[in-house]
Tab-separated table of C-alpha atoms in Angstrom:
chain	number	residue	atom	x	y	z
A	1	MET	CA	-5.009	-44.063	-53.509
A	2	THR	CA	-3.201	-41.070	-51.973
A	3	ASP	CA	-0.312	-41.756	-49.600
A	4	GLN	CA	-1.149	-40.118	-46.252
A	5	SER	CA	2.070	-41.105	-44.447
A	6	SER	CA	3.501	-37.555	-44.295
A	7	ASN	CA	0.232	-36.214	-42.911
A	8	ASP	CA	0.131	-39.020	-40.392
A	9	GLN	CA	3.657	-38.164	-39.264
A	10	PHE	CA	2.755	-34.495	-38.922
A	11	HIS	CA	-0.363	-35.345	-36.948
A	12	ALA	CA	1.614	-37.658	-34.664
A	13	SER	CA	4.134	-34.906	-33.857
A	14	SER	CA	1.812	-31.884	-33.886
A	15	PHE	CA	1.695	-31.785	-30.078
A	16	MET	CA	5.342	-30.614	-30.158
A	17	GLN	CA	4.519	-27.429	-32.055
A	18	GLY	CA	3.909	-23.873	-30.891
A	19	HIS	CA	3.242	-23.162	-27.238
A	20	ASN	CA	3.914	-26.736	-26.141
A	21	ALA	CA	7.595	-26.516	-27.078
A	22	GLU	CA	8.725	-24.809	-23.877
A	23	TYR	CA	6.692	-27.186	-21.738
A	24	LEU	CA	8.212	-30.188	-23.518
A	25	GLU	CA	11.728	-28.807	-22.997
A	26	GLN	CA	11.103	-28.524	-19.269
A	27	LEU	CA	9.557	-31.979	-19.144
A	28	TYR	CA	12.527	-33.372	-21.081
A	29	GLY	CA	14.944	-31.740	-18.648
A	30	GLN	CA	12.964	-33.228	-15.769
A	31	TYR	CA	13.231	-36.635	-17.433
A	32	ALA	CA	17.000	-36.226	-17.889
A	33	ALA	CA	17.436	-35.429	-14.186
A	34	ASP	CA	15.196	-38.297	-13.057
A	35	PRO	CA	13.518	-40.618	-15.606
A	36	ASN	CA	11.038	-41.779	-12.946
A	37	SER	CA	9.685	-38.242	-12.539
A	38	VAL	CA	7.598	-38.582	-15.735
A	39	ASP	CA	4.977	-41.168	-16.595
A	40	ASP	CA	5.666	-44.288	-18.656
A	41	ALA	CA	4.482	-42.854	-21.974
A	42	TRP	CA	6.783	-39.813	-21.743
A	43	ARG	CA	9.646	-41.982	-20.495
A	44	ALA	CA	9.333	-44.200	-23.562
A	45	PHE	CA	9.019	-41.190	-25.875
A	46	PHE	CA	12.051	-39.354	-24.477
A	47	GLY	CA	14.085	-42.563	-24.317
A	48	ALA	CA	13.521	-43.136	-28.024
A	49	LEU	CA	14.980	-39.715	-28.892
A	50	GLY	CA	18.469	-40.776	-27.824
A	51	ASP	CA	19.791	-37.297	-26.931
A	52	ALA	CA	22.760	-36.868	-24.600
A	53	GLU	CA	21.698	-36.351	-20.984
A	54	MET	CA	23.937	-33.293	-20.447
A	55	ASP	CA	22.580	-31.608	-23.588
A	56	VAL	CA	19.013	-32.103	-22.420
A	57	LYS	CA	19.752	-30.674	-18.961
A	58	ALA	CA	21.606	-27.676	-20.427
A	59	GLU	CA	18.735	-26.973	-22.825
A	60	ALA	CA	16.165	-27.116	-20.005
A	61	LYS	CA	18.123	-24.546	-17.964
A	62	GLY	CA	17.801	-21.994	-20.748
A	63	PRO	CA	20.478	-19.927	-22.480
A	64	SER	CA	23.874	-19.557	-20.843
A	65	TRP	CA	23.654	-15.771	-21.195
A	66	ALA	CA	20.338	-15.515	-19.298
A	67	ARG	CA	20.400	-13.194	-16.270
A	68	ALA	CA	19.360	-14.686	-12.953
A	69	ASP	CA	18.354	-11.235	-11.667
A	70	TRP	CA	15.931	-10.513	-14.507
A	71	PRO	CA	13.315	-9.131	-14.493
A	72	PRO	CA	14.344	-6.671	-11.771
A	73	VAL	CA	12.126	-6.337	-8.704
A	74	PRO	CA	12.045	-2.696	-7.550
A	75	HIS	CA	12.233	-1.922	-3.819
A	76	ASP	CA	12.028	1.865	-3.971
A	77	ASP	CA	9.646	4.214	-2.144
A	78	LEU	CA	7.333	4.550	-5.140
A	79	THR	CA	6.776	0.804	-5.432
A	80	GLN	CA	6.229	0.342	-1.703
A	81	ALA	CA	3.813	3.267	-1.561
A	82	LEU	CA	1.720	1.892	-4.412
A	83	THR	CA	1.806	-1.814	-3.547
A	84	GLY	CA	1.979	-1.700	0.247
A	85	GLU	CA	4.756	-4.291	0.216
A	86	TRP	CA	7.267	-3.443	2.908
A	87	GLU	CA	10.590	-5.088	3.399
A	88	GLU	CA	10.738	-7.285	6.486
A	89	VAL	CA	13.799	-5.434	7.780
A	90	GLU	CA	11.794	-2.181	8.002
A	91	VAL	CA	9.020	-3.875	9.965
A	92	LYS	CA	11.523	-5.418	12.392
A	93	ALA	CA	13.308	-2.082	12.793
A	94	ALA	CA	10.021	-0.366	13.658
A	95	ALA	CA	9.169	-3.050	16.230
A	96	THR	CA	12.610	-2.746	17.845
A	97	LYS	CA	12.360	1.048	18.127
A	98	ILE	CA	8.862	0.895	19.562
A	99	GLN	CA	9.862	-1.703	22.144
A	100	ALA	CA	12.931	0.354	23.086
A	101	GLY	CA	10.786	3.491	23.425
A	102	ALA	CA	8.278	1.683	25.622
A	103	ALA	CA	11.059	0.353	27.856
A	104	LYS	CA	12.623	3.830	28.122
A	105	ALA	CA	9.272	5.304	29.158
A	106	GLY	CA	8.788	2.553	31.710
A	107	VAL	CA	5.786	1.115	29.896
A	108	ASP	CA	5.366	-2.644	29.866
A	109	ALA	CA	4.127	-3.129	26.309
A	110	SER	CA	2.476	-6.442	25.485
A	111	ASN	CA	3.096	-8.225	22.196
A	112	ALA	CA	-0.376	-7.206	21.009
A	113	ALA	CA	0.282	-3.551	21.848
A	114	VAL	CA	3.653	-3.607	20.061
A	115	ARG	CA	2.076	-5.294	17.046
A	116	GLN	CA	-0.646	-2.626	16.874
A	117	ALA	CA	1.936	0.144	17.240
A	118	VAL	CA	4.063	-1.358	14.448
A	119	LEU	CA	1.015	-1.637	12.173
A	120	ASP	CA	0.126	1.987	12.914
A	121	SER	CA	3.686	3.101	12.149
A	122	ILE	CA	3.950	1.157	8.905
A	123	ARG	CA	0.540	2.324	7.695
A	124	ALA	CA	1.264	5.930	8.624
A	125	LEU	CA	4.547	5.815	6.710
A	126	MET	CA	2.710	4.297	3.740
A	127	ILE	CA	0.294	7.241	3.751
A	128	ILE	CA	3.177	9.721	3.953
A	129	ARG	CA	4.949	8.043	1.026
A	130	ALA	CA	1.720	7.940	-0.964
A	131	TYR	CA	1.243	11.694	-0.453
A	132	ARG	CA	4.845	12.375	-1.452
A	133	ILE	CA	4.342	10.514	-4.702
A	134	ARG	CA	0.675	11.102	-5.538
A	135	GLY	CA	-0.365	14.084	-3.436
A	136	HIS	CA	-0.250	16.311	-6.507
A	137	LEU	CA	-3.343	14.516	-7.773
A	138	ILE	CA	-5.474	16.322	-5.192
A	139	ALA	CA	-3.554	19.617	-5.226
A	140	ASN	CA	-5.749	22.723	-5.207
A	141	LEU	CA	-4.919	23.982	-8.701
A	142	ASP	CA	-8.440	24.934	-9.783
A	143	PRO	CA	-9.561	28.149	-8.029
A	144	LEU	CA	-12.803	28.278	-10.044
A	145	GLY	CA	-13.797	24.744	-9.089
A	146	LEU	CA	-14.439	23.663	-12.671
A	147	THR	CA	-12.583	20.350	-12.495
A	148	GLU	CA	-14.356	17.269	-11.242
A	149	HIS	CA	-12.368	15.642	-8.441
A	150	THR	CA	-11.905	11.894	-8.640
A	151	PRO	CA	-11.330	9.898	-5.452
A	152	HIS	CA	-7.860	8.526	-4.767
A	153	PRO	CA	-8.087	5.644	-2.264
A	154	GLU	CA	-4.303	5.551	-1.787
A	155	LEU	CA	-4.565	8.993	-0.130
A	156	ASP	CA	-7.448	8.045	2.170
A	157	PRO	CA	-6.592	6.854	5.718
A	158	LYS	CA	-9.553	4.468	5.580
A	159	SER	CA	-7.728	2.501	2.889
A	160	TYR	CA	-5.033	1.778	5.463
A	161	GLY	CA	-7.396	0.705	8.222
A	162	PHE	CA	-7.690	4.013	10.102
A	163	THR	CA	-11.221	4.865	11.247
A	164	GLU	CA	-12.438	8.116	12.803
A	165	ALA	CA	-11.781	6.592	16.234
A	166	ASP	CA	-8.083	6.132	15.319
A	167	MET	CA	-7.399	9.678	14.132
A	168	ASP	CA	-6.179	11.006	17.502
A	169	ARG	CA	-4.066	8.019	18.551
A	170	PRO	CA	-0.337	8.873	18.759
A	171	ILE	CA	1.727	7.008	16.157
A	172	PHE	CA	5.486	6.518	16.139
A	173	ILE	CA	6.840	7.896	12.835
A	174	ASP	CA	10.543	8.107	13.744
A	175	LYS	CA	11.125	11.755	12.753
A	176	VAL	CA	9.853	11.200	9.194
A	177	LEU	CA	8.029	14.546	9.313
A	178	GLY	CA	10.356	15.956	11.931
A	179	LEU	CA	8.293	14.354	14.698
A	180	ASP	CA	8.806	11.272	16.828
A	181	PHE	CA	5.060	10.842	17.388
A	182	ALA	CA	2.041	12.309	15.623
A	183	ASN	CA	-1.605	11.410	15.299
A	184	MET	CA	-3.243	10.885	11.934
A	185	ARG	CA	-4.851	14.341	11.912
A	186	GLN	CA	-1.435	15.975	12.350
A	187	ILE	CA	0.108	13.742	9.690
A	188	LEU	CA	-2.616	14.553	7.158
A	189	ASP	CA	-2.385	18.259	7.911
A	190	ILE	CA	1.368	18.286	7.288
A	191	VAL	CA	1.369	16.176	4.117
A	192	ARG	CA	-1.585	18.039	2.599
A	193	ARG	CA	0.072	21.417	3.240
A	194	THR	CA	3.355	20.127	1.889
A	195	TYR	CA	2.306	18.082	-1.141
A	196	CYS	CA	-1.210	19.216	-2.056
A	197	GLY	CA	-1.004	22.988	-2.002
A	198	THR	CA	-0.697	25.464	-4.875
A	199	PHE	CA	2.585	26.618	-6.300
A	200	ALA	CA	1.819	30.248	-5.478
A	201	LEU	CA	1.294	30.191	-1.715
């Protein structure tokens, strides 16, 4: 009769192989920090291993040379234009400027009006950034009209919530295009002339 003890041992420990290894390390570190945080079966299993508590905790934290700031999270104009994720400080700064402008003009702006104005400003700046980065995609570089034009939603005001009824509403853009206020038609005219024209004007 063949002895199957080695196979039995392998089968009994096979759950510790491959992709489960990292999970088990984390679970072991959790056990080392608080044995009651795992169920009875894992507590008995880890207890039988007999490893030093500090070693288990150190192993669970990962290598000592690991960087806490990795992978990097970009916060540049390109990323914000493509993802629409704006830093909270920019939103607060826009709200403060709009409220200050309303007070200077003697207008009693409600919270809802300020919120709408901030949304308009942020969305308008997103469109401007998108044109700066991707406006070349719709540049008029084909005088014979042979190239098929593909739509680019990131350059369409509708993608940012602007309808035809919103195109003439003044928007605070804080001198981004040299203007304090501009409506969406003016903004599109400027960015299209600036970023979507031909090289030989």
